[in-house]
XYZ file of C-alpha atoms in Angstrom:
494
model
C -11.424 14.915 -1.229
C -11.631 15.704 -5.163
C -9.299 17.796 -7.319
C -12.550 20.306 -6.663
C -11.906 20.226 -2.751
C -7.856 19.941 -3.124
C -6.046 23.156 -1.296
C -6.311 26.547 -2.809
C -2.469 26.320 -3.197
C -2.645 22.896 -5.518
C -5.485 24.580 -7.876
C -3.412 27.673 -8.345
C -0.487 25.650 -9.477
C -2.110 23.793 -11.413
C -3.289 26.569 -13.655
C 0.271 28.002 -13.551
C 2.035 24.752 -14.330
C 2.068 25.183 -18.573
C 5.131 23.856 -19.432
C 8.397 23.329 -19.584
C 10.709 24.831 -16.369
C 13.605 26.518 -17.893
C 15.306 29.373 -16.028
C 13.102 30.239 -13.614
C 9.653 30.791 -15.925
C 7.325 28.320 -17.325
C 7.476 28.121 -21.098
C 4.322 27.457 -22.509
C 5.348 26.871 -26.324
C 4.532 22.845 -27.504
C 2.130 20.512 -27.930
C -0.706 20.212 -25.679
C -1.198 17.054 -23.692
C -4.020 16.524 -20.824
C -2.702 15.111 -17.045
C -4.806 13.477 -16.145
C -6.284 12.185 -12.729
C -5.787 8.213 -12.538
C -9.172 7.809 -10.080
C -11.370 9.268 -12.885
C -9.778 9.233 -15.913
C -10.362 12.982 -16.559
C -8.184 16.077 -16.873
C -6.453 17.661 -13.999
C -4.800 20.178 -16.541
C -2.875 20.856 -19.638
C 0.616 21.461 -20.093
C 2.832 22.240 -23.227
C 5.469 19.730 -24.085
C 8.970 20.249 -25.764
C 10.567 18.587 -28.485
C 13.610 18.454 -29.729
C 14.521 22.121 -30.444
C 13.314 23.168 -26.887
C 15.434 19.825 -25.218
C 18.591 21.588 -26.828
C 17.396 24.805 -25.657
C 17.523 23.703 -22.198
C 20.781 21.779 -22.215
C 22.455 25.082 -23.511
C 21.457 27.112 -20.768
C 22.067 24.382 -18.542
C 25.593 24.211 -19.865
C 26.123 27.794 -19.641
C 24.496 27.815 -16.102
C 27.627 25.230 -15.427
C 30.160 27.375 -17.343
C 29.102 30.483 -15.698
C 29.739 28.912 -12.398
C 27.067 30.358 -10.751
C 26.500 27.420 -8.924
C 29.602 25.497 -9.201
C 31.213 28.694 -8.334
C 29.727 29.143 -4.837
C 31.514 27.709 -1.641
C 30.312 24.275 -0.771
C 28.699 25.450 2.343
C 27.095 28.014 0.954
C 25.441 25.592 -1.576
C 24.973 23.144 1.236
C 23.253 25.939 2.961
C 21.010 26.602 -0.285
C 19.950 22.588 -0.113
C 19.062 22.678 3.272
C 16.692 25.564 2.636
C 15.360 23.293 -0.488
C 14.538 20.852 2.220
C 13.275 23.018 4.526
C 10.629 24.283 1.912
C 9.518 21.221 0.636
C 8.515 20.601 4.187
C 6.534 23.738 4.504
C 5.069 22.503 1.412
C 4.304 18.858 2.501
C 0.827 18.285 1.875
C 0.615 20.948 -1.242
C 3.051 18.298 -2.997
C 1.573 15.558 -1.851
C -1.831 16.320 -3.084
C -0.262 17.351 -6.449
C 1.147 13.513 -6.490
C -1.673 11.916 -5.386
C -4.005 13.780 -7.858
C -1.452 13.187 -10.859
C -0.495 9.277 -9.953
C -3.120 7.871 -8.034
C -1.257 6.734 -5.006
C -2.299 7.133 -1.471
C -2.558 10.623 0.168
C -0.898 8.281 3.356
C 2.101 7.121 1.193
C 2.651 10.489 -0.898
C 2.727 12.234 2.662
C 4.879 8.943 4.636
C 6.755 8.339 1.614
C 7.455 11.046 -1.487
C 7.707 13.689 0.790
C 8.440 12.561 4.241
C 11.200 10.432 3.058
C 12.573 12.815 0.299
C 13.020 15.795 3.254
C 15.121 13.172 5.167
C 16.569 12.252 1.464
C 17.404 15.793 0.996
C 18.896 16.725 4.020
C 21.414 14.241 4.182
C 22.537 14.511 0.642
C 22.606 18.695 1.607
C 25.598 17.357 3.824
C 27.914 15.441 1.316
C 27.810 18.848 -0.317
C 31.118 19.763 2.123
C 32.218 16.148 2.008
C 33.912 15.568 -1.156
C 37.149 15.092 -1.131
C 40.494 13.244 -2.578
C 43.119 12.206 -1.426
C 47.275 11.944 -1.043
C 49.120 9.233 -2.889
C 52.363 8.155 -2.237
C 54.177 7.096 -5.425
C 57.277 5.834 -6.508
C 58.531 7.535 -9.866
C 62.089 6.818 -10.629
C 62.719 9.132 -13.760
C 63.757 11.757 -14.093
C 66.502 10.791 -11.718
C 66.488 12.833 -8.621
C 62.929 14.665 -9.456
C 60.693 14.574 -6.383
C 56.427 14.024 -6.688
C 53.726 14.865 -5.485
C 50.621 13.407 -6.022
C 46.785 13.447 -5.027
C 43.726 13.003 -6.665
C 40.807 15.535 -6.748
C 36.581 15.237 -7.112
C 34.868 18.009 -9.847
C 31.385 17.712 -11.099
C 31.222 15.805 -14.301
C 29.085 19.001 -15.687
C 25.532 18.834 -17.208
C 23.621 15.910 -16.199
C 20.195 14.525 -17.756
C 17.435 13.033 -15.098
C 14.939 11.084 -16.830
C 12.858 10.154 -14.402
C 9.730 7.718 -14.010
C 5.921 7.910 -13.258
C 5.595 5.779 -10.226
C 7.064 8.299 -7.387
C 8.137 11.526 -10.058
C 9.143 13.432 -7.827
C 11.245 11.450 -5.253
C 12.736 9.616 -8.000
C 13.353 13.329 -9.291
C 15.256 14.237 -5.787
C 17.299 11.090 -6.145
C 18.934 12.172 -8.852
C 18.730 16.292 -8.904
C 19.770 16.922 -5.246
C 23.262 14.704 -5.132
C 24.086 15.805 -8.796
C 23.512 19.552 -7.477
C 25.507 18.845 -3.725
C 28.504 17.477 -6.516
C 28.717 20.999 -8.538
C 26.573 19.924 -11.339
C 23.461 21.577 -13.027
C 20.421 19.326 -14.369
C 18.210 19.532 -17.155
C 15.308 16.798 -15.808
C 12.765 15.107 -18.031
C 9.728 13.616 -16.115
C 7.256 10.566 -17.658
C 4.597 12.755 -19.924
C 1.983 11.369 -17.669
C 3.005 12.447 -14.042
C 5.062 16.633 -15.054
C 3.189 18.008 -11.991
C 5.030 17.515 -8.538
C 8.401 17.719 -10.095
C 7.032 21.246 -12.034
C 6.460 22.420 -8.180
C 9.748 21.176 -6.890
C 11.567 23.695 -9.934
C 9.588 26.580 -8.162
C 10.771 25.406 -4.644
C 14.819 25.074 -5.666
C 14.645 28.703 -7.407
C 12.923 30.145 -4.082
C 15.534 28.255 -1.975
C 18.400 30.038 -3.875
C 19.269 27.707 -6.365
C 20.255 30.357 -9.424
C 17.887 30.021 -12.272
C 19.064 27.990 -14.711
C 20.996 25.451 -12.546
C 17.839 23.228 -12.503
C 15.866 23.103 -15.774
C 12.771 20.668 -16.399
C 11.696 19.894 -19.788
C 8.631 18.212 -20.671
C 7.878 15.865 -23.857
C 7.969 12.428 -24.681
C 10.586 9.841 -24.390
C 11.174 9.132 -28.092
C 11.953 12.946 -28.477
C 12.815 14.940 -25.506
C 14.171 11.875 -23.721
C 16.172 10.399 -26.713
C 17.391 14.146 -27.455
C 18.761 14.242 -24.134
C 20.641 10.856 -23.953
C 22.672 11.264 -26.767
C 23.067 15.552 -26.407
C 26.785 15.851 -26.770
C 27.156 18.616 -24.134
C 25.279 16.006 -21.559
C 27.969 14.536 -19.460
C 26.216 12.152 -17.714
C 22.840 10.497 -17.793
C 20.710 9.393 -15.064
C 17.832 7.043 -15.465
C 14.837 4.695 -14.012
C 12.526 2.663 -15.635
C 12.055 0.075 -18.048
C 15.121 -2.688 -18.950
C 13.968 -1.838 -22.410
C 14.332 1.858 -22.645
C 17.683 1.444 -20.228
C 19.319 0.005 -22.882
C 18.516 2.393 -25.485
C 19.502 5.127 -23.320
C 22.841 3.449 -22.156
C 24.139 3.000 -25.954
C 23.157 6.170 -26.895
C 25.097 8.031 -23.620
C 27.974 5.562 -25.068
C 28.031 7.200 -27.933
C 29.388 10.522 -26.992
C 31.469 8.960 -24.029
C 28.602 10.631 -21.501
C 28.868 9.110 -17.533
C 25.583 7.313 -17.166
C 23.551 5.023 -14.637
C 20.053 3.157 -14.823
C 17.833 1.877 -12.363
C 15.366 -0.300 -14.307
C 13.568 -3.380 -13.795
C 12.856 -5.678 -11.117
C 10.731 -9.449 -10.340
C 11.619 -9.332 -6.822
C 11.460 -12.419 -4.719
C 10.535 -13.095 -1.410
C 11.969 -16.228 0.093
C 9.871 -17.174 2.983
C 11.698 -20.695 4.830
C 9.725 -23.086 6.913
C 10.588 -21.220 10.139
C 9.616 -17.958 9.228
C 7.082 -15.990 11.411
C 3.892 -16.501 9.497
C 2.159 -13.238 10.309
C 5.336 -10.650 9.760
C 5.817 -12.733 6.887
C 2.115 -11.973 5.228
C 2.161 -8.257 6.530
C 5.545 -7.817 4.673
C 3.800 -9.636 1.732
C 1.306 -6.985 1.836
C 3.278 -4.057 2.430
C 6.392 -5.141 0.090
C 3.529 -6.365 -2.864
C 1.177 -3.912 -3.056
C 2.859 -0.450 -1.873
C 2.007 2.178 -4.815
C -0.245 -0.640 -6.035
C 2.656 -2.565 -6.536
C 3.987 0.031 -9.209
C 7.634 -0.012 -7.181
C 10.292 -1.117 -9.080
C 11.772 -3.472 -6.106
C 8.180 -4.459 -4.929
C 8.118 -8.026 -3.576
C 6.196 -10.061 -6.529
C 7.041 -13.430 -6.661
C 6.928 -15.435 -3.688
C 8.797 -18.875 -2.780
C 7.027 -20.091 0.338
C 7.763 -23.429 1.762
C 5.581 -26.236 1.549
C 4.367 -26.082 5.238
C 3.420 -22.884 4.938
C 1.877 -22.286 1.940
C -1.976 -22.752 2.366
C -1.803 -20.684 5.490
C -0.083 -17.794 3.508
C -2.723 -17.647 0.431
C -5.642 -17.537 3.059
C -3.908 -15.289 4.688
C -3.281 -12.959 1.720
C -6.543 -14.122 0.145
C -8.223 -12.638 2.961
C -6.921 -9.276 3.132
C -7.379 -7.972 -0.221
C -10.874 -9.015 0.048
C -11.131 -6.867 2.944
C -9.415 -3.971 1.379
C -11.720 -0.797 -0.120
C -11.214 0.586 -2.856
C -11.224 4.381 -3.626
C -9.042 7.205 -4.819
C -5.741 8.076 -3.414
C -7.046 11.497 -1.920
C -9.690 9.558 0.382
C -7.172 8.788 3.208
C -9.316 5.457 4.390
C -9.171 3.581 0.342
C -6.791 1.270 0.252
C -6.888 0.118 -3.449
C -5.797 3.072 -5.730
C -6.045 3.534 -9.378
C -2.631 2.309 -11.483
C -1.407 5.295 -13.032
C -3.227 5.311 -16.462
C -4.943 3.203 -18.637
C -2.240 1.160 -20.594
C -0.380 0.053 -17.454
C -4.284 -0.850 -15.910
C -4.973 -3.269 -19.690
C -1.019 -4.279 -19.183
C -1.219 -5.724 -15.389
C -4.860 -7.140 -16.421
C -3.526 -8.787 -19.604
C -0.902 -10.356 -16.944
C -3.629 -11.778 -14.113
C -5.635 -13.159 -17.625
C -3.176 -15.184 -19.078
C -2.054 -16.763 -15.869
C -5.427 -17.927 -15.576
C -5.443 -19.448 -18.983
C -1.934 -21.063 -18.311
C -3.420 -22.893 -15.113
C -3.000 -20.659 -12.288
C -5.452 -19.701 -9.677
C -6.327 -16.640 -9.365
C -8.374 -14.518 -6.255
C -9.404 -11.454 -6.966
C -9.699 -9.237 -3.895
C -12.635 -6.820 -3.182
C -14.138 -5.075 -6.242
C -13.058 -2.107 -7.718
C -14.767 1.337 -9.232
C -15.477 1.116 -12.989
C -14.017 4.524 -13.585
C -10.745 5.171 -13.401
C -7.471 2.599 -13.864
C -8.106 0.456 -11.217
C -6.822 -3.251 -10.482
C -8.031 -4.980 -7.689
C -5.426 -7.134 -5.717
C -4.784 -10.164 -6.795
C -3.025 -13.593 -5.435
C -2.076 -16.073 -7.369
C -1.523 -19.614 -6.429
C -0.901 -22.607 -8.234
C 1.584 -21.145 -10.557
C 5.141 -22.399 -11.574
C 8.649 -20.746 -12.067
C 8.220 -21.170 -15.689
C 5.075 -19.061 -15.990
C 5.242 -15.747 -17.326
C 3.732 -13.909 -14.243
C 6.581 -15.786 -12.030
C 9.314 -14.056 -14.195
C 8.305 -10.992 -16.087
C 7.490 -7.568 -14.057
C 3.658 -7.111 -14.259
C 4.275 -3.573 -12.151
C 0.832 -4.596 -10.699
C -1.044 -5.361 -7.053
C -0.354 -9.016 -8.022
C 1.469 -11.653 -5.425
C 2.295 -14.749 -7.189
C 3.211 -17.822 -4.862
C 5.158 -20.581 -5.777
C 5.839 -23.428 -2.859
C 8.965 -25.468 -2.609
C 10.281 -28.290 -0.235
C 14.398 -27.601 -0.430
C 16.028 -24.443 0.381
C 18.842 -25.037 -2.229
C 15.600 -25.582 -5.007
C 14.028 -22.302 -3.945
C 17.393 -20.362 -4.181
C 17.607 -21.567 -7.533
C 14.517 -20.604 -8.349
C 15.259 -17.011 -6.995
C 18.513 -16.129 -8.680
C 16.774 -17.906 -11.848
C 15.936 -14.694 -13.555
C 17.046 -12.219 -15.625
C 16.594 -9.182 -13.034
C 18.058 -8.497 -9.790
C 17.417 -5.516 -8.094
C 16.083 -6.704 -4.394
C 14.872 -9.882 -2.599
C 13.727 -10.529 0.903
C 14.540 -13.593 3.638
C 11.914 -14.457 5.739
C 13.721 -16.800 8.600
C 14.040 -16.599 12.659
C 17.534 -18.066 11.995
C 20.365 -16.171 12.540
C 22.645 -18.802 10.952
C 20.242 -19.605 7.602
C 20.581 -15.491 6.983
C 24.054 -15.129 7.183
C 24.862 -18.465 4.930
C 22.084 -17.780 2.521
C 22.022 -13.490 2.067
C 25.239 -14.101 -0.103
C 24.399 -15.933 -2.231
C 21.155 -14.065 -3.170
C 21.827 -12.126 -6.549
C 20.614 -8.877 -5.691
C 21.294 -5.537 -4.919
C 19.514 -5.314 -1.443
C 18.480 -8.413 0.157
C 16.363 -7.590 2.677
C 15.888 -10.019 6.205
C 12.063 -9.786 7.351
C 11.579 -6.538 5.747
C 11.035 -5.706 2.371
C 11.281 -2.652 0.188
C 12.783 -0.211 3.465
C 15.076 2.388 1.876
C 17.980 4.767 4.021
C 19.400 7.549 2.208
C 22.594 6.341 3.285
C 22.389 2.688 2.032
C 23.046 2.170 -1.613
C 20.244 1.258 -4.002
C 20.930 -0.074 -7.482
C 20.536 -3.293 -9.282
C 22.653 -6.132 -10.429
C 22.228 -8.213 -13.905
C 19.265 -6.556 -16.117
C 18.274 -4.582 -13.383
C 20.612 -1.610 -13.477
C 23.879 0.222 -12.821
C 24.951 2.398 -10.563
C 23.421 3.106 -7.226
C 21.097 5.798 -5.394
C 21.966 6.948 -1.916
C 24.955 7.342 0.152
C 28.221 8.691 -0.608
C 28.255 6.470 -4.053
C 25.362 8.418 -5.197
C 27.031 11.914 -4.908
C 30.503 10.635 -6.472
C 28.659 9.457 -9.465
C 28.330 12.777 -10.273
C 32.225 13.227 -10.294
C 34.981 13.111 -12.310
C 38.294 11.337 -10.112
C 41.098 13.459 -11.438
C 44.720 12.481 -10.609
C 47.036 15.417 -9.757
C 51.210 14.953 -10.399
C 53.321 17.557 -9.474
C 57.314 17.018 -10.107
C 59.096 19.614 -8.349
């Protein structure tokens, strides 16, 4: 299937699809910029982004939209009930969205219907529920003065107010849902920023909320770079808290400038992911979970399994093993449902992870390239690398790549060294039949998620978030919705 051949729904919103989302219409006012199609290299369409003026736009009506409380204002269940109808649509909508990702990042038609929309309805339903749940509670205190006075005291959850999403290009618009749906199911309204090269999906989720019932202006997307829209937003006084994934690099800048006005804020960024694979380990579950936990999205996931620490007795068997199946994998775009190898999502990450697989070659590695790959387009072929040592740069920088460096080791306390040797720690993986080497060694993994013979399996009800120079804060669950809260203490003398 081409963008030619996608459904007549997906080529009439793409020609409506402009701009900026801001109270319920499409504002077509900006700079042009192309979207391009990852598998060709060509123009899907061309929207209008925002700059500064148009970023502060949005936040005002965003703040007023708060204010108002026309959604704050509602009863819980009846925005609960207004969520569940979100979900409801997007699921009506399933493969519509899906083909919008697919066209605008490349990925497999299979994962964006499995994964950005199968597993953001799920995603959205449950968060729907916590919109009832908040709560507080009674404290029992012990205040001696004024003599004789009496207290009572309890503590109480309100939205923190306007909240800035700057979202990512890898899955825009589950990423998008992470962060829009709890902030909404907490009283809050949302002005979103999506990455400049993947607007699209998240442009079609805007429509969806307003048809669900969400009031217009509750849920505003802006378009426009990250130096300008996204830096506007980060350090926009009336923004109360920020929410953010992607790079370590732009985390930071984001963090100090939310710190600046006192705004909430939490990052997702970075990850080198390890997968710790022990001399008992089943050898097949362990190469499938290689495969599935390395090269999912193309390996463009920020907790994507890409350094591997297999023991010495199992190490030949495992590069065959992987060597083999990417030489048997076909290449193609994400809308042909049988390719397995997908474009990267533009042309500077597709130079970035090939600058990566070229100088581990020149610092000794080996490297096996799997099958080819079409000229046109951003494509990366899947590569294993073998040979390499923890010291190389492709065992401890985050290529965001289909690349599976594997490093051996003989002692289990050496390899766990060499895992919690880096700078990121978002997730890891355990790859043992032993009950008692995962519950002595899972501890002492620094991560976020360790996984046991799994890798890279989310839950909407099991926290996600990063430790060290990988993040703060967590998705999912009940922490992801009181994130978007302010814990106020009550004190009544009487």
């Amino acid at each position: 299937m081409s963008q030619d051949s996608a459904s007549q729904a997906v080529q009439d919103f793409f020609k409506r699809a402009t701009g900026s989302f801001i109270e319920g219409a499409y504002v077509s006012d900006g700079s042009p910029r192309d979207v391009l199609d990852p598998s060709t290299g060509k123009p899907l369409t061309q929207v209008a982004e925002g700059d500064v003026a148009l970023a502060d736009r949005a936040v005002a009506l965003t703040k007023q939209s708060f204010d108002d409380g026309r959604w704050g204002g509602m009863t819980s269940a009846a925005r609960e009930r207004i969520l569940l109808r979100f979900a409801d649509l997007i699921e009506q909508h399933a493969d519509e969205l899906a083909q919008i990702e697919t066209l605008n990042q490349g990925k497999s038609i299979n994962i964006a219907r499995g994964v950005d929309v199968g597993f953001s309805i799920d995603f959205v339903r449950y968060m729907a529920g916590w919109t009832t749940k908040l709560e507080g509670s009674t404290r029992d205190v012990s205040i001696g003065m004024p003599e004789g006075a009496k207290f009572n005291a309890y503590t109480l959850r309100q939205p923190v107010g306007v909240v800035a999403a700057i979202v990512p290009w890898n899955f825009p618009m589950m990423i998008a849902l992470w962060k829009v749906v709890p902030a909404l199911a907490a009283g809050c309204t949302v002005v979103l920023k999506p990455s400049s090269e993947t607007p699209l999906s998240v442009l079609r989720l805007a429509e969806l909320a307003i048809e669900a019932g969400v009031p217009k202006g509750v849920f505003n997307v802006v378009l426009g770079s990250g130096s300008t829209v996204g830096t506007r937003l980060s350090e926009h006084p009336d923004v109360k808290k920020v929410t953010f994934t992607g790079s370590t690099e732009i985390g930071k800048q984001i963090g100090h400038a939310a710190v600046e006005h006192m705004a909430n804020f939490s990052l997702e960024l970075g990850g080198k992911n390890p997968m710790l694979v022990l001399a008992d380990a089943d050898l097949k579950k362990a190469v499938n979970g290689a495969l599935m936990g390395g090269l999912l999205n193309q390996g463009q996931v920020c907790a994507a399994a890409s350094r591997f620490y297999v023991h010495r007795s199992l190490h030949d068997r495992f590069c065959e093993h992987l060597a083999k199946a990417v030489d048997a994998m076909r290449a193609g775009p994400g809308i042909d449902p049988e390719a397995q190898v997908n474009p990267l999502v533009s042309k500077r990450q597709q130079v970035s992870v090939q600058g990566y697989i070229d100088r581990a070659r020149e610092q000794g590695a080996q490297v096996h390239v799997g099958n080819e790959v079409p000229a046109e387009g951003f494509y990366i072929s899947p590569t294993v690398v073998s040979g390499a040592n923890h010291d190389m740069e492709i065992a401890r920088e985050e290529v965001f790549g289909p690349v599976l460096t594997v490093i051996p080791f003989d002692d289990e306390e050496e390899a766990l060294r060499m895992v919690n040797d880096s700078d990121y720690g978002l997730g890891a993986s355990l790859w043992t039949e032993s009950l008692s080497k995962t519950m002595a060694m899972t501890p002492r993994i620094e991560a976020g998620t360790v996984w046991v013979n799994t890798h890279v399996t989310l839950d909407p009800a099991m926290p996600f978030g990063g430790l060290k120079m990988s993040g703060i804060g967590k998705e999912f669950g009940p922490e992801a919705v009181n994130a978007y809260t302010e814990l106020k203490s009550i004190c009544i003398a009487y």
